[in-house]
Coordinates of C-alpha atoms and ligand atoms in Angstrom, one line a residue:
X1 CA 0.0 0.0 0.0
X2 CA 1.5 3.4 -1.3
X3 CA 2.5 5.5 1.9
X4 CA 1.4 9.8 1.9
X5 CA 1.9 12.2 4.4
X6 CA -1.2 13.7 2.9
X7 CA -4.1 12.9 0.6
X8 CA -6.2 15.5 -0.6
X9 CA -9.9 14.4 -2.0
X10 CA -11.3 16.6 -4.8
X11 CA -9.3 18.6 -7.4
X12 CA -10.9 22.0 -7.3
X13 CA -9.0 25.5 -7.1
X14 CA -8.8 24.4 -3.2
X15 CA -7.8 20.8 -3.8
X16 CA -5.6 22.0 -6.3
X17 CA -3.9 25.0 -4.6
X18 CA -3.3 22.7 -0.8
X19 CA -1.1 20.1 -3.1
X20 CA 0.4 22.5 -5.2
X21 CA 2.0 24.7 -2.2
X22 CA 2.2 21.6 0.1
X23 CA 3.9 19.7 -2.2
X24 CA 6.2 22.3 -3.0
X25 CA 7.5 22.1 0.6
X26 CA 8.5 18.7 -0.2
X27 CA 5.6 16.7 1.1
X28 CA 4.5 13.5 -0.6
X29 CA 1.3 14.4 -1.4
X30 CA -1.9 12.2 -3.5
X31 CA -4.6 14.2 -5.5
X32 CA -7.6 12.4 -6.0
X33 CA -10.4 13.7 -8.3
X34 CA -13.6 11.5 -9.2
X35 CA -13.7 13.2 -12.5
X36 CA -12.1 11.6 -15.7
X37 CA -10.3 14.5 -16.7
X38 CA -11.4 18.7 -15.9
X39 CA -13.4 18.8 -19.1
X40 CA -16.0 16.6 -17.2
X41 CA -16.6 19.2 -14.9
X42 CA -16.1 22.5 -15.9
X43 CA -18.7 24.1 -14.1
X44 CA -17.4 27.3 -13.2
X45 CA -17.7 30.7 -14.9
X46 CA -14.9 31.5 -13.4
X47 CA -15.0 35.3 -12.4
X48 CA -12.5 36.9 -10.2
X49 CA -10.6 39.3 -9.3
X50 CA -7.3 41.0 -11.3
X51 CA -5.1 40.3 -8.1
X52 CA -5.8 36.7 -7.7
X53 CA -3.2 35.9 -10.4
X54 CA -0.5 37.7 -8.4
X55 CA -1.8 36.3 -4.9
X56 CA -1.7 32.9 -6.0
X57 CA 1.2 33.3 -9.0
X58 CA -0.7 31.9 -11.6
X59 CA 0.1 32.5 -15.3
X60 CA -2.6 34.4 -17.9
X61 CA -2.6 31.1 -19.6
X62 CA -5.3 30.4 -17.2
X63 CA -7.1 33.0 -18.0
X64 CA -9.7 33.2 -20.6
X65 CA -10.3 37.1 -20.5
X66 CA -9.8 40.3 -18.7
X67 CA -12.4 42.3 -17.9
X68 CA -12.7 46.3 -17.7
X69 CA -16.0 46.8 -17.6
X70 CA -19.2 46.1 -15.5
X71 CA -22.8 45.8 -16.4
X72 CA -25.8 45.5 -14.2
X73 CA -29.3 45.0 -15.7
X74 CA -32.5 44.8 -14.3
X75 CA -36.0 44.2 -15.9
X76 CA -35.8 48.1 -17.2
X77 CA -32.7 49.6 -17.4
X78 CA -28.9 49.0 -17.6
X79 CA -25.9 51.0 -16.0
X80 CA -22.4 50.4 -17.3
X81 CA -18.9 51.1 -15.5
X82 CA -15.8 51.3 -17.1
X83 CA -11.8 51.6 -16.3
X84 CA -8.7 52.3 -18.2
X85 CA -7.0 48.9 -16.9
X86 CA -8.4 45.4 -16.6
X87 CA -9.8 44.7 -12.9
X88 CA -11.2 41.2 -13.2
X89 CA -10.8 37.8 -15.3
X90 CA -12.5 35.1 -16.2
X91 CA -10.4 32.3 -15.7
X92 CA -10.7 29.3 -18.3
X93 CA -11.7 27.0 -15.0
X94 CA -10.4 23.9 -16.8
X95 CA -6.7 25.2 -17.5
X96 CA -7.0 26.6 -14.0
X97 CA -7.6 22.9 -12.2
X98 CA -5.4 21.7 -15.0
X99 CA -2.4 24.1 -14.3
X100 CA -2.4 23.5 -10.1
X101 CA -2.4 19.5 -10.9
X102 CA 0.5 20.0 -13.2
X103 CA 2.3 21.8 -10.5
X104 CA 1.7 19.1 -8.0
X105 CA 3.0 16.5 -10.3
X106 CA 5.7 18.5 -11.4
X107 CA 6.3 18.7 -7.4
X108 CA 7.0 15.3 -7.3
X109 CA 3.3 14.2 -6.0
X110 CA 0.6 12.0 -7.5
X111 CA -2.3 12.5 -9.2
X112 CA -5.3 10.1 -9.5
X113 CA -8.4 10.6 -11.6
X114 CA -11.6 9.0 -12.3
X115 CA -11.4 7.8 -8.9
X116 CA -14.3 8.4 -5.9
X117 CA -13.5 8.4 -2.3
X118 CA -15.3 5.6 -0.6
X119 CA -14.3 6.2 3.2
X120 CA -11.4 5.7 5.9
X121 CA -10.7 4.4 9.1
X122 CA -8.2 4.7 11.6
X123 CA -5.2 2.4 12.6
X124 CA -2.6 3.5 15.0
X125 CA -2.9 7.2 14.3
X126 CA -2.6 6.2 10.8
X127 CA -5.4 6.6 7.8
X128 CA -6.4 4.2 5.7
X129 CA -8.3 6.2 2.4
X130 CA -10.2 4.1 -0.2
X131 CA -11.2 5.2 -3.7
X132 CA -13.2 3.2 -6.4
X133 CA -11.9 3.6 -10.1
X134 CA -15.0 4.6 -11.9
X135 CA -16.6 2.4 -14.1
X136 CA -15.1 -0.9 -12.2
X137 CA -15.5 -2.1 -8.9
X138 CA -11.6 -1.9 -8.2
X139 CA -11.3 -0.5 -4.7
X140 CA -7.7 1.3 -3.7
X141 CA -6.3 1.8 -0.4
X142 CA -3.6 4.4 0.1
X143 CA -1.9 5.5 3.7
X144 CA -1.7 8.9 4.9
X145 CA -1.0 11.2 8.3
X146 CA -3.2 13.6 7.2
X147 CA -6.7 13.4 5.2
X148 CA -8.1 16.8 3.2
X149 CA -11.5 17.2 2.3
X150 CA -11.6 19.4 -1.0
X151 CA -15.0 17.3 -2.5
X152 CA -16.7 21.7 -2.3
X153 CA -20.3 21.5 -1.6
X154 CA -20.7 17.5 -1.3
X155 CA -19.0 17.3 2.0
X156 CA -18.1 14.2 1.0
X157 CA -15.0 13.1 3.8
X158 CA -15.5 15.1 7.2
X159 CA -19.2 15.6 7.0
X160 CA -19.5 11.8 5.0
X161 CA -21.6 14.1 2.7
X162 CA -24.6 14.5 4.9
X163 CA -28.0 16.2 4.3
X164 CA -27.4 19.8 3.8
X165 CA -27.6 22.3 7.0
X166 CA -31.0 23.3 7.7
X167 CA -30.2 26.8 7.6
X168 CA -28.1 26.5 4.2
X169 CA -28.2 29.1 1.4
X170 CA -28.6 26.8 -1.6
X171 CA -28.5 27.7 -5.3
X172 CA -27.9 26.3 -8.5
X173 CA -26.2 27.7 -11.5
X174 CA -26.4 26.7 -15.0
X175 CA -24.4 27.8 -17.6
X176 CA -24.2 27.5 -21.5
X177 CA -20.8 27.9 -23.4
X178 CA -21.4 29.4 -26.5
X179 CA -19.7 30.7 -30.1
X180 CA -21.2 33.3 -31.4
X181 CA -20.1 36.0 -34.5
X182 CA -17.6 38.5 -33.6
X183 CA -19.7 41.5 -33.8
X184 CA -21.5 40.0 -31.4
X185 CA -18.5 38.7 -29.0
X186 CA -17.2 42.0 -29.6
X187 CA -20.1 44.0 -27.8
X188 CA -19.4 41.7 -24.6
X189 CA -15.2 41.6 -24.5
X190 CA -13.9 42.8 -21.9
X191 CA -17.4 43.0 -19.6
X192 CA -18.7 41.0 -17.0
X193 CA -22.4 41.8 -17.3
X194 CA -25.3 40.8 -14.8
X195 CA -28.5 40.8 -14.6
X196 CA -31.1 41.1 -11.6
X197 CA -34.9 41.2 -11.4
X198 CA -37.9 39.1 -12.5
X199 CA -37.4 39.1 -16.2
X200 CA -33.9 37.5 -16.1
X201 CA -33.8 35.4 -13.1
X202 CA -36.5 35.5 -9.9
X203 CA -35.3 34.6 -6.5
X204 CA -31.3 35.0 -8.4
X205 CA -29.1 36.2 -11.4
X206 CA -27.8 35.9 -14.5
X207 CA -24.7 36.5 -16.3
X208 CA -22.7 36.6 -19.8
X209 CA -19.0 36.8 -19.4
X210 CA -16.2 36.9 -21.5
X211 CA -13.9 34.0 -22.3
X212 CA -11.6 33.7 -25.8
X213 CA -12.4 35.1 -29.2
X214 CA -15.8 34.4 -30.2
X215 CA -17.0 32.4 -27.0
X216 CA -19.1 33.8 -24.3
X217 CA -20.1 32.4 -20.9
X218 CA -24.3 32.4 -20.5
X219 CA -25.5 31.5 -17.4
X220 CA -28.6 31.5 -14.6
X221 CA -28.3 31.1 -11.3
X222 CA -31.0 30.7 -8.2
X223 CA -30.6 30.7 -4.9
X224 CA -33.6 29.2 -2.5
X225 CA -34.0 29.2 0.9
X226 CA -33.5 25.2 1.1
X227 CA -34.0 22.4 -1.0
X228 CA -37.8 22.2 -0.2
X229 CA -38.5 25.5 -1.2
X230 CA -38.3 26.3 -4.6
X231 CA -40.9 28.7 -5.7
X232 CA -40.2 28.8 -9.6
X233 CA -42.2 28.0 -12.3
X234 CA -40.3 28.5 -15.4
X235 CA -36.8 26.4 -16.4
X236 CA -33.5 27.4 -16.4
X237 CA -33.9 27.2 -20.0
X238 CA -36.1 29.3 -20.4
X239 CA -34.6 32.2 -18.5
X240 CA -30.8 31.4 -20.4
X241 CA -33.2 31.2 -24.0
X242 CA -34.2 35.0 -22.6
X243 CA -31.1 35.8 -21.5
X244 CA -29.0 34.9 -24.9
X245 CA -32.3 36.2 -27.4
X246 CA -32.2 39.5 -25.4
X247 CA -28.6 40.0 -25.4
X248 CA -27.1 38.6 -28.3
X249 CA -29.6 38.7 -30.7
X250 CA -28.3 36.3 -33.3
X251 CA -29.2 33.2 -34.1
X252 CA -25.7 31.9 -34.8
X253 CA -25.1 30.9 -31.5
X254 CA -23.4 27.5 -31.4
X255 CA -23.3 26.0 -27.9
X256 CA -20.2 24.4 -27.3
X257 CA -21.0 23.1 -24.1
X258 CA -23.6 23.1 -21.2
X259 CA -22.6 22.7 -17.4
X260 CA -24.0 23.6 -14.1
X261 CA -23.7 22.9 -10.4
X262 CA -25.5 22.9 -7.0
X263 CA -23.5 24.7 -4.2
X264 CA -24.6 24.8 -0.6
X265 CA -23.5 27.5 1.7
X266 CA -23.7 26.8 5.2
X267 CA -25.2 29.8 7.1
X268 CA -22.9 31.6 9.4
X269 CA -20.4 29.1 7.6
X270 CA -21.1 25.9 10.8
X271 CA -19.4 23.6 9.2
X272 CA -17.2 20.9 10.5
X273 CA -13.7 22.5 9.8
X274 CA -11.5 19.2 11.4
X275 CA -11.9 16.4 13.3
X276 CA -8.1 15.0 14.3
X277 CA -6.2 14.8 11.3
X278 CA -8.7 15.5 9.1
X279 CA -9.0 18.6 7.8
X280 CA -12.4 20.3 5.4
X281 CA -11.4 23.7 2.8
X282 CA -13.2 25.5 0.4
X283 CA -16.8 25.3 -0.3
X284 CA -16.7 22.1 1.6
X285 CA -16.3 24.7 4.5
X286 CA -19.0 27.1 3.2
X287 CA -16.0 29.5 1.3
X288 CA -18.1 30.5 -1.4
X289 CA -19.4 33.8 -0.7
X290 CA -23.1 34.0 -0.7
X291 CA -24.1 37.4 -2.3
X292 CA -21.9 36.4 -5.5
X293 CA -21.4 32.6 -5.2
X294 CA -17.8 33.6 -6.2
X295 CA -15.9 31.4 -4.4
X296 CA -12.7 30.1 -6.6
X297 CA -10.4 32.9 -5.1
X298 CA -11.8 32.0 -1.8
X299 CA -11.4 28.3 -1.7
X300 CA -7.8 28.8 -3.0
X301 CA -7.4 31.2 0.2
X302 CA -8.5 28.5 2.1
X303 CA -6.1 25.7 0.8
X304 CA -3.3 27.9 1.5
X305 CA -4.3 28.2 4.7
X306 CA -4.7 25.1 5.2
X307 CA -1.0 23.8 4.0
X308 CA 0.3 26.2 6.2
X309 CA -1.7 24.4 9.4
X310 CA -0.9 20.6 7.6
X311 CA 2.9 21.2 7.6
X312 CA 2.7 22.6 11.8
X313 CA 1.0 19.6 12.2
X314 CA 2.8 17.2 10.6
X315 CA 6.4 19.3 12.1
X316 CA 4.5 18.8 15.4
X317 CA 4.7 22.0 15.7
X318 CA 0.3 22.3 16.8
X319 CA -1.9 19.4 17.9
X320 CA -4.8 20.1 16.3
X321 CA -6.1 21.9 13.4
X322 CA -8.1 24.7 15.6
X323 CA -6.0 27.4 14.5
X324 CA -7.2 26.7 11.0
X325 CA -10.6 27.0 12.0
X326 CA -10.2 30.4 13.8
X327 CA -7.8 31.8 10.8
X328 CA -11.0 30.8 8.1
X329 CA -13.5 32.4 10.3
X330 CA -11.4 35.8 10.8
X331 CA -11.0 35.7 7.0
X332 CA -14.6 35.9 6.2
X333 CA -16.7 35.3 9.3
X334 CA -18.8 39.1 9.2
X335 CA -18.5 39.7 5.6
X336 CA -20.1 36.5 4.9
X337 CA -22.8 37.2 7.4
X338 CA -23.1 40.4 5.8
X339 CA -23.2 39.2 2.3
X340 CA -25.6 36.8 3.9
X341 CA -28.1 39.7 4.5
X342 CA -27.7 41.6 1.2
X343 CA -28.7 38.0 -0.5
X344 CA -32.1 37.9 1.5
X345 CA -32.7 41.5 0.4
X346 CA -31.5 41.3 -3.5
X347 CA -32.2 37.9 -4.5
X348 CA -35.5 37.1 -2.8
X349 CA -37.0 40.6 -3.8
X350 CA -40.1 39.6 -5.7
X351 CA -40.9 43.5 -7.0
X352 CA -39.1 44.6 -9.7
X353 CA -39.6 48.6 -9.2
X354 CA -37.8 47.7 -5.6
X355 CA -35.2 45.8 -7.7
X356 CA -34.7 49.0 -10.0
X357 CA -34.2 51.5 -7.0
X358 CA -31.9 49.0 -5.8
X359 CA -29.8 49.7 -9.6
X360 CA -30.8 53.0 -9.1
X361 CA -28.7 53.2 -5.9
X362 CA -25.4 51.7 -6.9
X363 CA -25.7 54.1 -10.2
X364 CA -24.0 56.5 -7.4
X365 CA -21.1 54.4 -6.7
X366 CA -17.9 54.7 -9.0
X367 CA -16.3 51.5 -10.3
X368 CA -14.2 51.3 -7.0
X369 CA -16.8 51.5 -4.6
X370 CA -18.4 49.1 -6.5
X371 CA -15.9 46.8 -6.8
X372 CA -16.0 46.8 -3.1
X373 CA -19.0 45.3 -2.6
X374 CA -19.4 43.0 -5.5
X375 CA -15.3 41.6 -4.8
X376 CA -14.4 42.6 -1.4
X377 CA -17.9 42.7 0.7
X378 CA -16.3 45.7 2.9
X379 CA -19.3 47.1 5.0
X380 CA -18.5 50.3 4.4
X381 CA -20.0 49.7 0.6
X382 CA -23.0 47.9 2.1
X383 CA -23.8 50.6 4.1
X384 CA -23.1 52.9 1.3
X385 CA -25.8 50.9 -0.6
X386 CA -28.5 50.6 1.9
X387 CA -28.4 54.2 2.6
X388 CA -28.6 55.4 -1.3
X389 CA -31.2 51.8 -1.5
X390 CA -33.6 53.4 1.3
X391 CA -33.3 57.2 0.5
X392 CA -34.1 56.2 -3.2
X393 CA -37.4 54.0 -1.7
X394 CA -38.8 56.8 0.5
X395 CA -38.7 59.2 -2.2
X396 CA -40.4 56.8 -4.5
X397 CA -42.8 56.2 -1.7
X398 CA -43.3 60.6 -1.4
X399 CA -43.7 60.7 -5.0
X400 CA -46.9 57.7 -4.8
X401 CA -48.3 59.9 -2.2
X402 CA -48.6 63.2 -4.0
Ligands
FAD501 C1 -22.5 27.7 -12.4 C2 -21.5 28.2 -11.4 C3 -20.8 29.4 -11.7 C4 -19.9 29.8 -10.8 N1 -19.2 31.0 -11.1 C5 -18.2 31.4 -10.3 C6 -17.4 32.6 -10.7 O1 -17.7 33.2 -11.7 N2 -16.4 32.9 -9.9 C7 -16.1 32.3 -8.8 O2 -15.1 32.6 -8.1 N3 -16.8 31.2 -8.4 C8 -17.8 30.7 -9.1 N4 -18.6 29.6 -8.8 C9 -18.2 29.0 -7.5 C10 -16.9 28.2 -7.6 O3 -16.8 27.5 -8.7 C11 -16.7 27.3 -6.4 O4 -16.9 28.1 -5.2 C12 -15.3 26.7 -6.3 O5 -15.2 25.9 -7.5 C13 -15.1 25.9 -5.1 O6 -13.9 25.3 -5.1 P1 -13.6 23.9 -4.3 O7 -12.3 23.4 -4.7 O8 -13.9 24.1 -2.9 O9 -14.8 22.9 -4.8 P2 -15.1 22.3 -6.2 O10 -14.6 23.3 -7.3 O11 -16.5 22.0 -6.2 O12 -14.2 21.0 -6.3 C14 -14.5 19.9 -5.6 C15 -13.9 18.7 -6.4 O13 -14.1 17.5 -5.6 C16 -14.4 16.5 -6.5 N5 -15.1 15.4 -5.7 C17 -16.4 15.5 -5.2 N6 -16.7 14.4 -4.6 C18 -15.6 13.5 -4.7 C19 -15.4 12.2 -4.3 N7 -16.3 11.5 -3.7 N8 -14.2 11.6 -4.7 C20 -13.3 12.3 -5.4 N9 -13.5 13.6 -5.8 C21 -14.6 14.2 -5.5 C22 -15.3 17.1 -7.5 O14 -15.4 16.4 -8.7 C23 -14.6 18.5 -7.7 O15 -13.7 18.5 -8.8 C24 -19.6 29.1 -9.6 C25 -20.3 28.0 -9.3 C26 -21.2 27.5 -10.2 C27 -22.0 26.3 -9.8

């Protein structure tokens, strides 16, 4: 039985980032993913931040645009903001997954694909991991002193993927891939646009972003209370048939490929973060932020952190993984319950005039301020935006009454 100091469960930009920097400190490190290869799962739209190529020294070859523009739709009206430079990118999610595997194995680690974790147990402070190769019913066993849970949303290791927190902030985002004529392309480069209110997405949003020449990103997303609640009548279909009929308006759209995913954010993010040597990052720990769902930059945040707490552990250096815990909950812990707020307000806002003061308010905010509540969650902005939200509504509500 091959021997690890750590195995990490689930490829994703967490999975990916733990084994890439913990393997560069010389640990012998496995990387399992259930997926065949990155093209069988390349769910993500992969928005993000300009500086999260520097924080995590990535190469543009990741990248499949940069963005300097904004656009936010609602059921009326539109409001664009622009800059000089580039201050987001879309990664190209596949190369991104592709590029921190690489790394690993360039590292000296091992990869395994097409592989699903079955469960562990203990012997002697050691853990045994098994993994069934897809398609057969070959189970592996592998050793390891330490045992990561990257599986995102399906919990899969510490929580043994258990039924979703009663108070989780569910949605559910589906996203087309599409080629379109380069007029066309051309009148979305270098924009991330969304799109709020009834007419695009109830109870959630929708999106087209950027990637290479010719190819756009089209997606919807909803977010429900829970997974017995969902109030919608129409498909996601028909909202993205809206969405790329509105705002393309060609019908030489090819669609290269369709995806989609259901991520479950843990309110007040209580998750399980460890349990001995076993250790849960990224959306597996509620990362994702739950305004946005944006949550690559965030789960790679988190398997940083995490290598740094593996190593003290395994240098003896700390007993348990608590630290991790407390360093994961500083990082986000009142943003998130923030963001958490601003989601019951946006999304779940049923009247579309509200939903147009609330474009109406952030019309007043420059690109920056902006940017620091759509990227960075800083109260401040969400203050900012209430205030400007509810001045906007009482003078509506002045106007009604003569
Ligand atoms: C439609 C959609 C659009 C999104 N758009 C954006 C965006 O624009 N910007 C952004 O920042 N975020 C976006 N997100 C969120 C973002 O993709 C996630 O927050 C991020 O991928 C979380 O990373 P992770 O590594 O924690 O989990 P994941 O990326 O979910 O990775 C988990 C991995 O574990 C593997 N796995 C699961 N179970 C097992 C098992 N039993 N055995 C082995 N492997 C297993 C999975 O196959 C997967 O590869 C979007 C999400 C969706 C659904």
């Amino acid at each position: 039985m091959k021997k690890y100091d750590v195995i990490i469960v689930g490829a994703g930009p967490a999975g990916g980032v733990c084994a890439r920097e913990l393997s560069a400190t010389g640990r012998k490190v496995l990387l399992v993913e259930k997926a065949k290869d990155f093209f069988a799962n390349d769910f993500s739209s992969g928005g993000s931040t300009l500086e999260t190529l520097k924080t995590f020294d990535l190469p543009e070859s990741v990248v499949g645009a940069f963005c300097k523009q904004v656009r936010i739709s609602s059921s009326e009206e539109s409001h664009l903001w622009r800059s000089a430079d580039p201050i987001a990118i879309v990664f190209d999610f596949r190369k991104l997954r592709t590029f921190l595997a690489d790394e690993t194995s360039n590292n000296g680690s091992d990869l395994l694909f097409a592989s699903s974790y079955q469960g562990y147990e203990t012997q002697d402070g050691i853990i045994l991991v098994s993994f069934k190769k897809s398609g057969t019913r070959t189970i592996e066993q592998f050793q390891t002193k330490v045992l990561v849970d990257a599986t995102g949303s399906e919990r899969k290791v510490l929580s043994h993927g258990a039924p979703r927190h009663q108070n989780a902030i569910v949605g559910t985002g589906i996203e087309f891939l599409v080629e379109v004529p380069e007029e066309v392309y051309r009148s979305h480069a270098e924009c991330l646009s969304f799109f709020i209110g009834q007419r695009w997405m109830p109870q959630g949003y929708a999106w087209i972003f950027p990637m290479e020449a010719n190819r756009l990103k089209v997606g919807v997303g909803r977010n429900y209370p829970n997974e017995q609640v969902v109030p919608h009548q129409k498909s996601f279909r028909f909202y993205l048939d809206r969405l790329m009929s509105a705002c393309l308006q060609t019908d030489a759209i090819t669609i290269l490929d369709q995806h989609g995913k259901t991520l479950s954010y843990t309110s007040h993010q209580r998750d399980r973060y460890f349990d001995k040597n076993i250790i849960a990052i990224g959306d597996a720990v509620s990362t994702v932020n739950p305004l946005t769902f944006e949550g690559i930059r965030h789960a790679m945040m988190s398997g940083r952190v995490a290598a740094l707490h593996v190593n003290n552990l395994l240098d003896n250096k700390i007993v348990n993984f608590q630290g991790y815990k407390v360093a994961m909950r500083r990082m986000s812990g009142f943003k998130w319950i923030v963001s958490e707020q601003l989601t019951q307000n946006i999304y779940r806002e049923a009247d579309d005039q509200k939903v147009n003061l609330m474009l109406g308010a952030l019309k007043s905010f420059t690109m920056e301020t902006l940017l620091d509540l759509v990227f960075y969650y800083r109260l401040k902005s969400a203050v900012k935006f209430y205030a400007a939200y509810t001045g906007l509504r009482l003078k509506a509500a002045l106007t009604r009454s003569g």
